[in-house]
Amino acid sequence: MEWTANNILVLATVAIGYAITWRLLPRESRGPADWLIGVGLIVLVGCWFVWIRPTGHGMLDFLFALFGLSAIAGAGCMIAQKNPVYAALWFAVVVLSSCGLFLLQAAPFLAAATVIIYAGAIIVTFLFVIMLAQQSGKAAYDRNSRTPAFSTLAGFILLAALLSAIQESFPASAAPADHGGHGHAAVVGDPAPLAGVENGVNPVAAVALMSSEPAAASKDAHADHDHAAGEGHDHAPTTVPLDAKGEHATAAVGSVKALGENLFGKYLWGVEIVGTLLTIAVIGAICIAPKREEMAPEGSA
Amino acid sequence: MSMSADVALHNYLIVGAVLFVLGSVGFLTRRNLILMLLSAEMMLQGVALNLVAFSRYHQNSQGQAFTIFMLTIAACEAALALALVLSLHLRKRTLDSEAWSTLGEEGVSPDVVTTEETTEEVIPATEAIRRALKRPTWGGDPYTTELIEAAKSDKKSLAANEQPAQQEMSTHA
């Protein structure tokens, strides 16, 4: 039972998520307690604010919450939709939110590429095929799910494992409650209740706090963070010196130049092989796809 | 690495994990072949988020290069999978994955109950008018008004039920 007490946060989040997802999956009969689903969704949004640690930059947190919540909400709506066209459109919402998250991680080229390829090509192709092959009216295979209870349980057991692994890998090293009188904590904005919860459930962090060595390390982290917050940078400086021509000598991470240097320098073989794979896939799709005479008798699609 | 980069990585890993798990749940529960493919694409999106987060954490472009490769593979997979789905659809005229469940062992039944396929009924127009007149109108929507006008002009087909229909029209109009 000590394991349960230590991981109560993971178990509670996963249990609520399981209940809500299982409730929302398509079924023939309509459940009576829709307001319970609403309450559960509000609790899940609360779980977001418990799990997601604030970085200390308000705008960054707000944008991350906006894109992250819309990605998760879009994913939930996509798997709960009875109409496959709507599900494809919710998937477009997921892809766009994911592109927003890419932008927040300084990957502008990747964000643009994902929008163009995923939302622009893959989803459109999916919609075409749905229109071609979809039965008119809501089909029985869209209204029902396949063993929803056990499938959702399998997925959420995986989520519990992932969440507990992430939680253990990132112990809350700064604990203002244990360093009484450390005045910088208030400035940095580390939420004391959150650290308390994490330390309460995380045995690794609790053990780490017993010894004095992490105390010194976290004091250094505090000072570092203050210094960094004062400067406005998160990590190693991204300002790169310009060379004689006025261009960046070593390009910033995520720019087209850095990606190009990586793709065509280090991963040149990979690029060539993937190009060949694309050609093979196109040839294969043309061979596999039904001939026009076979498709035509289906009607006005 | 400073603490804020740790925190950012932690947050992105959680979102990536949730996206991956929701995609896997969708793949396991949906019966429509195309929706199963879309859920698989969502799993790839979660993994892409992880890769980009680690790329930022390590200040490296390797994660983003891998994401570009993964995007390309996803495009290949989508093209081939949709071609296969179309071929399967031609065989059985349905997108139901359970239609192919009989490819399994002999004597093992599929673990899902297939209900009757109910599509929209095709009824004669007079029957539709009769049913619309019997339904109560909530504030006179134009469709039902049209039906009532059509019923008024089409006296020959409503000859059998003309008197009750006239009374109903007077209460509804």
CSV table of C-alpha atoms in Angstrom, one decimal:
chain,number,residue,atom,x,y,z
A,1,MET,CA,0.0,0.0,0.0
A,2,GLU,CA,3.0,2.3,0.3
A,3,TRP,CA,3.3,2.2,-3.5
A,4,THR,CA,-0.3,3.3,-3.8
A,5,ALA,CA,0.2,6.1,-1.4
A,6,ASN,CA,3.3,7.3,-3.2
A,7,ASN,CA,1.7,7.2,-6.6
A,8,ILE,CA,-1.8,8.4,-5.7
A,9,LEU,CA,-1.6,11.3,-8.0
A,10,VAL,CA,-0.8,9.1,-11.0
A,11,LEU,CA,-3.5,6.7,-10.1
A,12,ALA,CA,-6.1,9.4,-9.5
A,13,THR,CA,-5.4,11.1,-12.8
A,14,VAL,CA,-5.4,7.9,-14.8
A,15,ALA,CA,-8.6,6.7,-13.1
A,16,ILE,CA,-10.5,9.9,-13.9
A,17,GLY,CA,-9.2,9.9,-17.5
A,18,TYR,CA,-10.2,6.3,-17.9
A,19,ALA,CA,-13.7,6.9,-16.7
A,20,ILE,CA,-14.2,10.0,-18.9
A,21,THR,CA,-12.7,8.4,-22.0
A,22,TRP,CA,-14.7,5.2,-21.6
A,23,ARG,CA,-17.9,7.2,-21.1
A,24,LEU,CA,-17.2,9.3,-24.2
A,25,LEU,CA,-16.4,6.5,-26.6
A,26,PRO,CA,-19.2,5.9,-29.1
A,27,ARG,CA,-22.0,3.6,-27.9
A,28,GLU,CA,-25.5,3.0,-29.0
A,29,SER,CA,-27.3,4.0,-25.8
A,30,ARG,CA,-27.0,7.4,-24.3
A,31,GLY,CA,-25.8,7.5,-20.8
A,32,PRO,CA,-28.0,9.3,-18.2
A,33,ALA,CA,-25.3,11.2,-16.3
A,34,ASP,CA,-23.9,13.7,-18.8
A,35,TRP,CA,-23.3,16.3,-16.1
A,36,LEU,CA,-20.9,13.8,-14.5
A,37,ILE,CA,-18.9,13.9,-17.7
A,38,GLY,CA,-18.8,17.7,-17.5
A,39,VAL,CA,-17.6,17.5,-13.9
A,40,GLY,CA,-15.0,14.9,-14.9
A,41,LEU,CA,-13.7,17.2,-17.7
A,42,ILE,CA,-13.3,20.1,-15.3
A,43,VAL,CA,-11.4,17.8,-12.9
A,44,LEU,CA,-9.2,16.7,-15.8
A,45,VAL,CA,-8.4,20.4,-16.6
A,46,GLY,CA,-7.5,20.7,-12.9
A,47,CYS,CA,-5.2,17.7,-13.3
A,48,TRP,CA,-3.5,19.6,-16.1
A,49,PHE,CA,-2.6,22.4,-13.7
A,50,VAL,CA,-1.4,19.9,-11.1
A,51,TRP,CA,0.8,17.9,-13.5
A,52,ILE,CA,2.2,20.7,-15.7
A,53,ARG,CA,4.8,22.6,-13.8
A,54,PRO,CA,5.0,26.3,-14.4
A,55,THR,CA,8.2,27.5,-16.1
A,56,GLY,CA,8.0,30.9,-14.5
A,57,HIS,CA,7.3,32.8,-17.7
A,58,GLY,CA,3.6,33.7,-17.8
A,59,MET,CA,3.2,34.1,-21.5
A,60,LEU,CA,5.0,30.8,-22.2
A,61,ASP,CA,2.8,29.0,-19.7
A,62,PHE,CA,-0.4,30.5,-21.1
A,63,LEU,CA,0.6,29.5,-24.7
A,64,PHE,CA,1.6,26.1,-23.7
A,65,ALA,CA,-1.6,25.6,-21.8
A,66,LEU,CA,-3.6,26.8,-24.8
A,67,PHE,CA,-1.9,24.6,-27.3
A,68,GLY,CA,-1.5,21.6,-25.0
A,69,LEU,CA,-5.1,21.6,-23.8
A,70,SER,CA,-6.5,22.0,-27.3
A,71,ALA,CA,-4.3,19.1,-28.5
A,72,ILE,CA,-5.5,16.8,-25.8
A,73,ALA,CA,-9.1,18.0,-26.1
A,74,GLY,CA,-8.9,17.5,-29.9
A,75,ALA,CA,-7.5,14.0,-29.4
A,76,GLY,CA,-10.3,13.1,-27.0
A,77,CYS,CA,-13.0,14.5,-29.3
A,78,MET,CA,-11.5,12.7,-32.3
A,79,ILE,CA,-11.7,9.3,-30.8
A,80,ALA,CA,-15.2,9.9,-29.4
A,81,GLN,CA,-16.7,11.1,-32.7
A,82,LYS,CA,-19.3,9.0,-34.4
A,83,ASN,CA,-18.9,10.8,-37.7
A,84,PRO,CA,-15.6,10.0,-39.4
A,85,VAL,CA,-15.5,13.3,-41.2
A,86,TYR,CA,-15.7,15.2,-37.9
A,87,ALA,CA,-13.1,12.9,-36.5
A,88,ALA,CA,-10.7,13.9,-39.3
A,89,LEU,CA,-11.4,17.6,-38.7
A,90,TRP,CA,-10.7,17.1,-35.0
A,91,PHE,CA,-7.4,15.5,-36.0
A,92,ALA,CA,-6.6,18.6,-38.0
A,93,VAL,CA,-7.1,20.6,-34.7
A,94,VAL,CA,-4.7,18.2,-33.0
A,95,VAL,CA,-2.1,18.7,-35.7
A,96,LEU,CA,-2.5,22.5,-35.6
A,97,SER,CA,-2.1,22.5,-31.8
A,98,SER,CA,1.0,20.3,-32.1
A,99,CYS,CA,2.4,22.8,-34.6
A,100,GLY,CA,1.9,25.5,-32.0
A,101,LEU,CA,3.8,23.4,-29.5
A,102,PHE,CA,6.6,23.0,-32.1
A,103,LEU,CA,6.8,26.8,-32.5
A,104,LEU,CA,7.1,27.1,-28.7
A,105,GLN,CA,10.1,24.7,-28.9
A,106,ALA,CA,11.9,26.9,-31.5
A,107,ALA,CA,11.1,24.6,-34.4
A,108,PRO,CA,9.6,27.0,-37.0
A,109,PHE,CA,10.5,25.0,-40.0
A,110,LEU,CA,9.1,21.8,-38.5
A,111,ALA,CA,5.9,23.6,-37.6
A,112,ALA,CA,5.5,24.8,-41.2
A,113,ALA,CA,6.4,21.4,-42.6
A,114,THR,CA,3.9,19.6,-40.3
A,115,VAL,CA,1.1,22.0,-41.3
A,116,ILE,CA,1.8,21.6,-45.0
A,117,ILE,CA,2.3,17.8,-45.0
A,118,TYR,CA,0.1,16.6,-42.3
A,119,ALA,CA,-2.8,19.0,-42.3
A,120,GLY,CA,-2.4,19.9,-45.9
A,121,ALA,CA,-1.8,16.5,-47.6
A,122,ILE,CA,-2.4,13.6,-45.3
A,123,ILE,CA,-5.7,14.8,-43.7
A,124,VAL,CA,-7.0,15.9,-47.1
A,125,THR,CA,-6.3,12.4,-48.5
A,126,PHE,CA,-8.0,10.8,-45.5
A,127,LEU,CA,-11.0,13.0,-46.1
A,128,PHE,CA,-11.1,12.1,-49.8
A,129,VAL,CA,-11.1,8.4,-49.0
A,130,ILE,CA,-13.7,8.9,-46.3
A,131,MET,CA,-16.0,10.6,-48.8
A,132,LEU,CA,-15.3,7.8,-51.4
A,133,ALA,CA,-15.9,4.9,-49.1
A,134,GLN,CA,-18.3,6.1,-46.5
A,135,GLN,CA,-21.7,4.7,-46.3
A,136,SER,CA,-24.5,7.3,-46.3
A,137,GLY,CA,-26.0,7.8,-42.9
A,138,LYS,CA,-24.3,6.7,-39.7
A,139,ALA,CA,-23.0,3.2,-40.0
A,140,ALA,CA,-23.2,0.7,-37.2
A,141,TYR,CA,-19.5,0.3,-37.2
A,142,ASP,CA,-19.1,4.0,-36.3
A,143,ARG,CA,-21.7,4.0,-33.6
A,144,ASN,CA,-20.1,1.1,-31.6
A,145,SER,CA,-16.7,0.7,-30.1
A,146,ARG,CA,-14.8,-2.6,-29.9
A,147,THR,CA,-14.5,-3.7,-26.2
A,148,PRO,CA,-14.2,-0.1,-24.9
A,149,ALA,CA,-13.6,-1.0,-21.3
A,150,PHE,CA,-10.6,-3.2,-21.8
A,151,SER,CA,-9.0,-1.3,-24.6
A,152,THR,CA,-9.2,2.0,-22.7
A,153,LEU,CA,-7.9,0.2,-19.6
A,154,ALA,CA,-4.9,-1.1,-21.6
A,155,GLY,CA,-4.2,2.4,-22.9
A,156,PHE,CA,-4.5,4.0,-19.5
A,157,ILE,CA,-2.3,1.5,-17.8
A,158,LEU,CA,0.3,2.5,-20.3
A,159,LEU,CA,-0.4,6.2,-19.5
A,160,ALA,CA,0.1,5.4,-15.8
A,161,ALA,CA,3.4,3.8,-16.5
A,162,LEU,CA,4.6,6.7,-18.6
A,163,LEU,CA,3.4,9.3,-16.1
A,164,SER,CA,5.1,7.6,-13.2
A,165,ALA,CA,8.3,7.2,-15.2
A,166,ILE,CA,8.2,10.9,-16.1
A,167,GLN,CA,7.5,11.9,-12.5
A,168,GLU,CA,10.4,9.9,-11.2
A,169,SER,CA,12.8,11.2,-13.9
A,170,PHE,CA,12.0,14.8,-13.0
A,171,PRO,CA,12.1,15.0,-9.2
A,172,ALA,CA,11.2,18.4,-7.8
A,173,SER,CA,14.7,19.5,-6.8
A,174,ALA,CA,13.6,22.8,-5.5
A,175,ALA,CA,11.6,22.5,-2.3
A,176,PRO,CA,11.0,26.0,-0.7
A,177,ALA,CA,9.2,24.4,2.2
A,178,ASP,CA,12.3,22.6,3.3
A,179,HIS,CA,14.6,25.6,2.9
A,180,GLY,CA,12.9,27.8,5.3
A,181,GLY,CA,13.8,31.5,5.1
A,182,HIS,CA,15.1,31.1,1.5
A,183,GLY,CA,13.7,34.4,0.3
A,184,HIS,CA,14.4,33.8,-3.4
A,185,ALA,CA,11.7,31.2,-3.6
A,186,ALA,CA,8.9,33.8,-3.7
A,187,VAL,CA,10.6,35.8,-6.4
A,188,VAL,CA,11.1,32.8,-8.7
A,189,GLY,CA,7.5,31.7,-8.2
A,190,ASP,CA,7.9,28.1,-7.5
A,191,PRO,CA,4.6,27.0,-6.2
A,192,ALA,CA,5.1,25.5,-2.7
A,193,PRO,CA,1.9,23.3,-2.7
A,194,LEU,CA,3.0,21.8,-6.0
A,195,ALA,CA,6.4,21.0,-4.6
A,196,GLY,CA,4.8,19.6,-1.5
A,197,VAL,CA,2.6,17.3,-3.5
A,198,GLU,CA,5.4,16.1,-5.6
A,199,ASN,CA,7.6,15.5,-2.6
A,200,GLY,CA,4.8,13.7,-0.9
A,201,VAL,CA,4.3,11.2,-3.7
A,202,ASN,CA,7.8,11.0,-5.0
A,203,PRO,CA,10.0,8.8,-2.9
A,204,VAL,CA,13.0,9.6,-5.0
A,205,ALA,CA,12.7,13.3,-4.3
A,206,ALA,CA,11.9,12.7,-0.6
A,207,VAL,CA,15.0,10.6,-0.2
A,208,ALA,CA,17.0,13.2,-2.2
A,209,LEU,CA,16.0,15.9,0.2
A,210,MET,CA,17.2,14.0,3.2
A,211,SER,CA,20.8,14.3,2.2
A,212,SER,CA,22.5,17.7,2.4
A,213,GLU,CA,24.2,17.5,-1.0
A,214,PRO,CA,21.0,18.1,-3.1
A,215,ALA,CA,20.2,21.0,-0.7
A,216,ALA,CA,23.4,22.7,-1.8
A,217,ALA,CA,22.7,21.8,-5.5
A,218,SER,CA,19.2,23.2,-5.3
A,219,LYS,CA,20.4,26.4,-3.7
A,220,ASP,CA,22.7,26.7,-6.7
A,221,ALA,CA,19.8,26.0,-9.0
A,222,HIS,CA,17.8,28.7,-7.2
A,223,ALA,CA,20.6,31.2,-7.7
A,224,ASP,CA,21.0,30.1,-11.2
A,225,HIS,CA,17.4,30.4,-11.9
A,226,ASP,CA,17.2,33.9,-10.4
A,227,HIS,CA,20.2,34.9,-12.4
A,228,ALA,CA,18.6,33.5,-15.5
A,229,ALA,CA,15.2,35.0,-14.8
A,230,GLY,CA,16.8,38.3,-14.3
A,231,GLU,CA,18.5,38.0,-17.7
A,232,GLY,CA,15.4,36.6,-19.4
A,233,HIS,CA,17.2,33.5,-20.8
A,234,ASP,CA,16.3,29.9,-20.0
A,235,HIS,CA,19.4,28.1,-20.7
A,236,ALA,CA,22.7,28.4,-22.5
A,237,PRO,CA,22.5,31.6,-24.5
A,238,THR,CA,21.1,31.4,-27.9
A,239,THR,CA,22.7,34.6,-29.2
A,240,VAL,CA,25.3,33.5,-31.7
A,241,PRO,CA,28.0,35.9,-32.8
A,242,LEU,CA,27.7,37.1,-36.4
A,243,ASP,CA,30.6,36.6,-38.8
A,244,ALA,CA,32.0,39.0,-41.3
A,245,LYS,CA,29.1,38.7,-43.8
A,246,GLY,CA,26.6,39.4,-41.0
A,247,GLU,CA,25.3,35.8,-41.0
A,248,HIS,CA,25.3,33.3,-38.2
A,249,ALA,CA,28.4,31.2,-38.2
A,250,THR,CA,26.7,28.3,-36.4
A,251,ALA,CA,23.0,28.5,-37.0
A,252,ALA,CA,20.5,28.5,-34.2
A,253,VAL,CA,18.9,25.2,-33.4
A,254,GLY,CA,15.7,24.7,-35.3
A,255,SER,CA,16.4,27.2,-38.1
A,256,VAL,CA,16.4,26.0,-41.7
A,257,LYS,CA,20.2,26.3,-41.9
A,258,ALA,CA,20.8,24.1,-38.9
A,259,LEU,CA,18.3,21.5,-40.1
A,260,GLY,CA,19.9,21.6,-43.5
A,261,GLU,CA,23.3,21.1,-42.1
A,262,ASN,CA,22.1,18.2,-40.1
A,263,LEU,CA,20.0,16.6,-42.8
A,264,PHE,CA,22.5,16.9,-45.6
A,265,GLY,CA,25.6,16.5,-43.6
A,266,LYS,CA,25.1,14.0,-40.9
A,267,TYR,CA,22.0,12.2,-42.1
A,268,LEU,CA,22.7,12.3,-45.9
A,269,TRP,CA,22.2,8.5,-46.2
A,270,GLY,CA,19.0,8.7,-44.3
A,271,VAL,CA,17.7,11.5,-46.6
A,272,GLU,CA,18.5,9.5,-49.7
A,273,ILE,CA,17.0,6.3,-48.4
A,274,VAL,CA,13.8,8.1,-47.3
A,275,GLY,CA,13.5,9.7,-50.7
A,276,THR,CA,13.8,6.2,-52.3
A,277,LEU,CA,11.2,5.0,-49.8
A,278,LEU,CA,8.8,7.7,-50.9
A,279,THR,CA,9.2,6.8,-54.5
A,280,ILE,CA,8.6,3.1,-53.7
A,281,ALA,CA,5.5,4.1,-51.7
A,282,VAL,CA,4.1,6.1,-54.5
A,283,ILE,CA,4.6,3.3,-57.0
A,284,GLY,CA,3.1,0.8,-54.5
A,285,ALA,CA,0.1,3.0,-53.9
A,286,ILE,CA,-0.6,3.3,-57.6
A,287,CYS,CA,-0.3,-0.4,-58.0
A,288,ILE,CA,-2.5,-1.3,-55.1
A,289,ALA,CA,-5.2,1.2,-55.7
A,290,PRO,CA,-8.2,-0.1,-57.4
A,291,LYS,CA,-8.6,0.7,-61.1
A,292,ARG,CA,-11.0,3.4,-62.2
A,293,GLU,CA,-13.4,0.9,-63.8
A,294,GLU,CA,-13.7,-0.9,-60.5
A,295,MET,CA,-14.4,2.3,-58.5
A,296,ALA,CA,-16.9,3.8,-60.9
A,297,PRO,CA,-19.9,1.5,-60.2
A,298,GLU,CA,-19.9,2.6,-56.6
A,299,GLY,CA,-22.0,5.6,-57.6
A,300,SER,CA,-21.6,9.3,-57.4
A,301,ALA,CA,-18.5,9.5,-55.2
B,1,MET,CA,20.8,22.2,-17.7
B,2,SER,CA,18.9,24.8,-15.8
B,3,MET,CA,15.7,24.1,-14.0
B,4,SER,CA,13.4,25.8,-16.5
B,5,ALA,CA,14.6,23.6,-19.4
B,6,ASP,CA,13.9,20.6,-17.2
B,7,VAL,CA,10.5,21.9,-16.5
B,8,ALA,CA,9.7,22.5,-20.1
B,9,LEU,CA,10.9,19.1,-21.1
B,10,HIS,CA,8.8,17.5,-18.3
B,11,ASN,CA,5.7,19.3,-19.6
B,12,TYR,CA,6.2,18.4,-23.2
B,13,LEU,CA,6.8,14.7,-22.4
B,14,ILE,CA,3.5,14.6,-20.5
B,15,VAL,CA,1.6,16.1,-23.4
B,16,GLY,CA,3.3,13.7,-25.8
B,17,ALA,CA,2.5,10.7,-23.6
B,18,VAL,CA,-1.2,11.7,-23.4
B,19,LEU,CA,-1.4,12.1,-27.2
B,20,PHE,CA,0.2,8.8,-27.8
B,21,VAL,CA,-2.1,7.0,-25.3
B,22,LEU,CA,-5.3,8.6,-26.7
B,23,GLY,CA,-4.2,7.5,-30.2
B,24,SER,CA,-3.6,4.0,-29.0
B,25,VAL,CA,-7.0,3.9,-27.3
B,26,GLY,CA,-8.7,5.2,-30.5
B,27,PHE,CA,-6.8,2.5,-32.5
B,28,LEU,CA,-8.0,-0.3,-30.2
B,29,THR,CA,-11.6,0.8,-29.9
B,30,ARG,CA,-12.7,2.1,-33.3
B,31,ARG,CA,-14.0,-0.2,-35.9
B,32,ASN,CA,-13.8,2.1,-38.9
B,33,LEU,CA,-10.6,1.3,-40.8
B,34,ILE,CA,-9.9,4.9,-41.6
B,35,LEU,CA,-10.4,6.1,-38.0
B,36,MET,CA,-7.9,3.4,-36.9
B,37,LEU,CA,-5.4,4.9,-39.3
B,38,LEU,CA,-6.1,8.4,-38.1
B,39,SER,CA,-5.4,7.2,-34.5
B,40,ALA,CA,-2.1,5.7,-35.6
B,41,GLU,CA,-1.2,9.1,-37.1
B,42,MET,CA,-2.0,10.7,-33.8
B,43,MET,CA,0.4,8.3,-32.1
B,44,LEU,CA,3.1,9.5,-34.5
B,45,GLN,CA,2.2,13.1,-33.6
B,46,GLY,CA,2.8,12.4,-29.9
B,47,VAL,CA,6.2,10.8,-30.7
B,48,ALA,CA,7.1,13.9,-32.8
B,49,LEU,CA,6.3,16.1,-29.9
B,50,ASN,CA,8.7,14.0,-27.7
B,51,LEU,CA,11.4,14.2,-30.3
B,52,VAL,CA,11.2,18.0,-30.7
B,53,ALA,CA,11.2,18.5,-26.9
B,54,PHE,CA,14.3,16.5,-26.5
B,55,SER,CA,15.9,18.3,-29.4
B,56,ARG,CA,15.3,21.6,-27.7
B,57,TYR,CA,16.5,20.2,-24.4
B,58,HIS,CA,19.8,19.0,-25.8
B,59,GLN,CA,20.2,22.1,-28.0
B,60,ASN,CA,20.6,19.8,-31.0
B,61,SER,CA,18.9,19.6,-34.4
B,62,GLN,CA,19.0,15.8,-34.4
B,63,GLY,CA,15.6,15.4,-32.9
B,64,GLN,CA,14.1,17.7,-35.5
B,65,ALA,CA,15.8,15.8,-38.4
B,66,PHE,CA,14.3,12.6,-37.0
B,67,THR,CA,10.9,14.3,-36.9
B,68,ILE,CA,11.3,15.2,-40.6
B,69,PHE,CA,12.1,11.5,-41.4
B,70,MET,CA,9.1,10.4,-39.3
B,71,LEU,CA,6.8,12.9,-41.2
B,72,THR,CA,8.0,11.4,-44.5
B,73,ILE,CA,7.4,7.8,-43.2
B,74,ALA,CA,3.9,8.9,-42.0
B,75,ALA,CA,3.1,10.2,-45.5
B,76,CYS,CA,4.2,7.0,-47.1
B,77,GLU,CA,2.2,5.0,-44.6
B,78,ALA,CA,-0.9,7.1,-45.1
B,79,ALA,CA,-0.7,6.7,-48.9
B,80,LEU,CA,-0.2,2.9,-48.9
B,81,ALA,CA,-2.7,2.3,-46.1
B,82,LEU,CA,-5.4,4.2,-47.8
B,83,ALA,CA,-4.8,2.4,-51.0
B,84,LEU,CA,-5.2,-0.9,-49.1
B,85,VAL,CA,-8.3,0.3,-47.3
B,86,LEU,CA,-9.9,1.2,-50.7
B,87,SER,CA,-9.1,-2.3,-52.0
B,88,LEU,CA,-10.6,-3.9,-48.9
B,89,HIS,CA,-13.6,-1.7,-49.3
B,90,LEU,CA,-14.1,-2.9,-52.8
B,91,ARG,CA,-14.3,-6.5,-51.6
B,92,LYS,CA,-16.9,-6.1,-49.0
B,93,ARG,CA,-18.4,-2.6,-49.6
B,94,THR,CA,-17.8,-1.8,-45.9
B,95,LEU,CA,-15.2,0.0,-43.9
B,96,ASP,CA,-15.8,-2.2,-40.9
B,97,SER,CA,-12.7,-3.9,-39.6
B,98,GLU,CA,-14.9,-6.7,-38.2
B,99,ALA,CA,-15.9,-7.7,-41.7
B,100,TRP,CA,-12.4,-9.2,-41.9
B,101,SER,CA,-12.5,-10.8,-38.5
B,102,THR,CA,-13.5,-14.2,-40.0
B,103,LEU,CA,-9.9,-14.5,-41.4
B,104,GLY,CA,-9.1,-15.7,-37.9
B,105,GLU,CA,-9.4,-19.1,-36.4
B,106,GLU,CA,-12.2,-21.4,-37.0
B,107,GLY,CA,-14.8,-21.5,-34.3
B,108,VAL,CA,-13.7,-18.3,-32.7
B,109,SER,CA,-16.4,-15.7,-32.9
B,110,PRO,CA,-15.6,-12.0,-33.2
B,111,ASP,CA,-16.0,-10.3,-29.8
B,112,VAL,CA,-18.3,-7.5,-30.9
B,113,VAL,CA,-22.0,-7.5,-31.5
B,114,THR,CA,-22.9,-6.4,-35.0
B,115,THR,CA,-26.2,-4.6,-34.9
B,116,GLU,CA,-28.5,-4.3,-37.8
B,117,GLU,CA,-27.3,-1.8,-40.3
B,118,THR,CA,-29.9,0.9,-40.2
B,119,THR,CA,-29.8,3.4,-43.0
B,120,GLU,CA,-32.2,6.1,-43.8
B,121,GLU,CA,-35.5,4.8,-44.9
B,122,VAL,CA,-36.8,5.7,-48.3
B,123,ILE,CA,-40.6,6.3,-48.0
B,124,PRO,CA,-43.0,7.7,-50.5
B,125,ALA,CA,-43.6,11.4,-50.3
B,126,THR,CA,-47.2,11.1,-49.3
B,127,GLU,CA,-46.2,9.0,-46.3
B,128,ALA,CA,-43.6,11.5,-45.4
B,129,ILE,CA,-46.2,14.3,-45.5
B,130,ARG,CA,-48.6,12.2,-43.4
B,131,ARG,CA,-45.9,11.6,-40.8
B,132,ALA,CA,-44.9,15.3,-40.8
B,133,LEU,CA,-48.5,16.4,-40.2
B,134,LYS,CA,-48.8,14.0,-37.3
B,135,ARG,CA,-45.6,15.4,-35.7
B,136,PRO,CA,-46.1,18.5,-33.6
B,137,THR,CA,-44.4,21.6,-35.0
B,138,TRP,CA,-42.3,23.7,-32.7
B,139,GLY,CA,-43.0,27.2,-34.0
B,140,GLY,CA,-43.6,26.5,-37.6
B,141,ASP,CA,-40.3,25.6,-39.3
B,142,PRO,CA,-40.4,26.3,-43.1
B,143,TYR,CA,-39.9,22.7,-44.0
B,144,THR,CA,-43.1,21.6,-42.3
B,145,THR,CA,-44.9,24.6,-43.7
B,146,GLU,CA,-43.9,23.5,-47.1
B,147,LEU,CA,-45.1,20.0,-46.5
B,148,ILE,CA,-48.5,21.4,-45.3
B,149,GLU,CA,-48.8,23.5,-48.4
B,150,ALA,CA,-47.9,20.5,-50.6
B,151,ALA,CA,-50.4,18.4,-48.7
B,152,LYS,CA,-53.1,21.0,-49.3
B,153,SER,CA,-52.5,21.0,-53.0
B,154,ASP,CA,-52.2,17.2,-53.3
B,155,LYS,CA,-55.7,16.2,-52.4
B,156,LYS,CA,-55.9,13.0,-54.6
B,157,SER,CA,-53.3,11.0,-52.6
B,158,LEU,CA,-54.7,12.1,-49.3
B,159,ALA,CA,-58.2,11.1,-50.3
B,160,ALA,CA,-58.4,8.3,-47.7
B,161,ASN,CA,-57.4,10.5,-44.7
B,162,GLU,CA,-58.6,13.8,-46.0
B,163,GLN,CA,-60.9,14.7,-43.2
B,164,PRO,CA,-58.6,14.1,-40.3
B,165,ALA,CA,-55.8,15.7,-42.2
B,166,GLN,CA,-57.8,18.9,-42.8
B,167,GLN,CA,-58.5,19.1,-39.1
B,168,GLU,CA,-54.9,18.6,-38.2
B,169,MET,CA,-53.9,21.3,-40.7
B,170,SER,CA,-56.3,23.7,-39.2
B,171,THR,CA,-54.8,23.2,-35.7
B,172,HIS,CA,-51.3,23.5,-37.0
B,173,ALA,CA,-51.6,26.4,-39.4
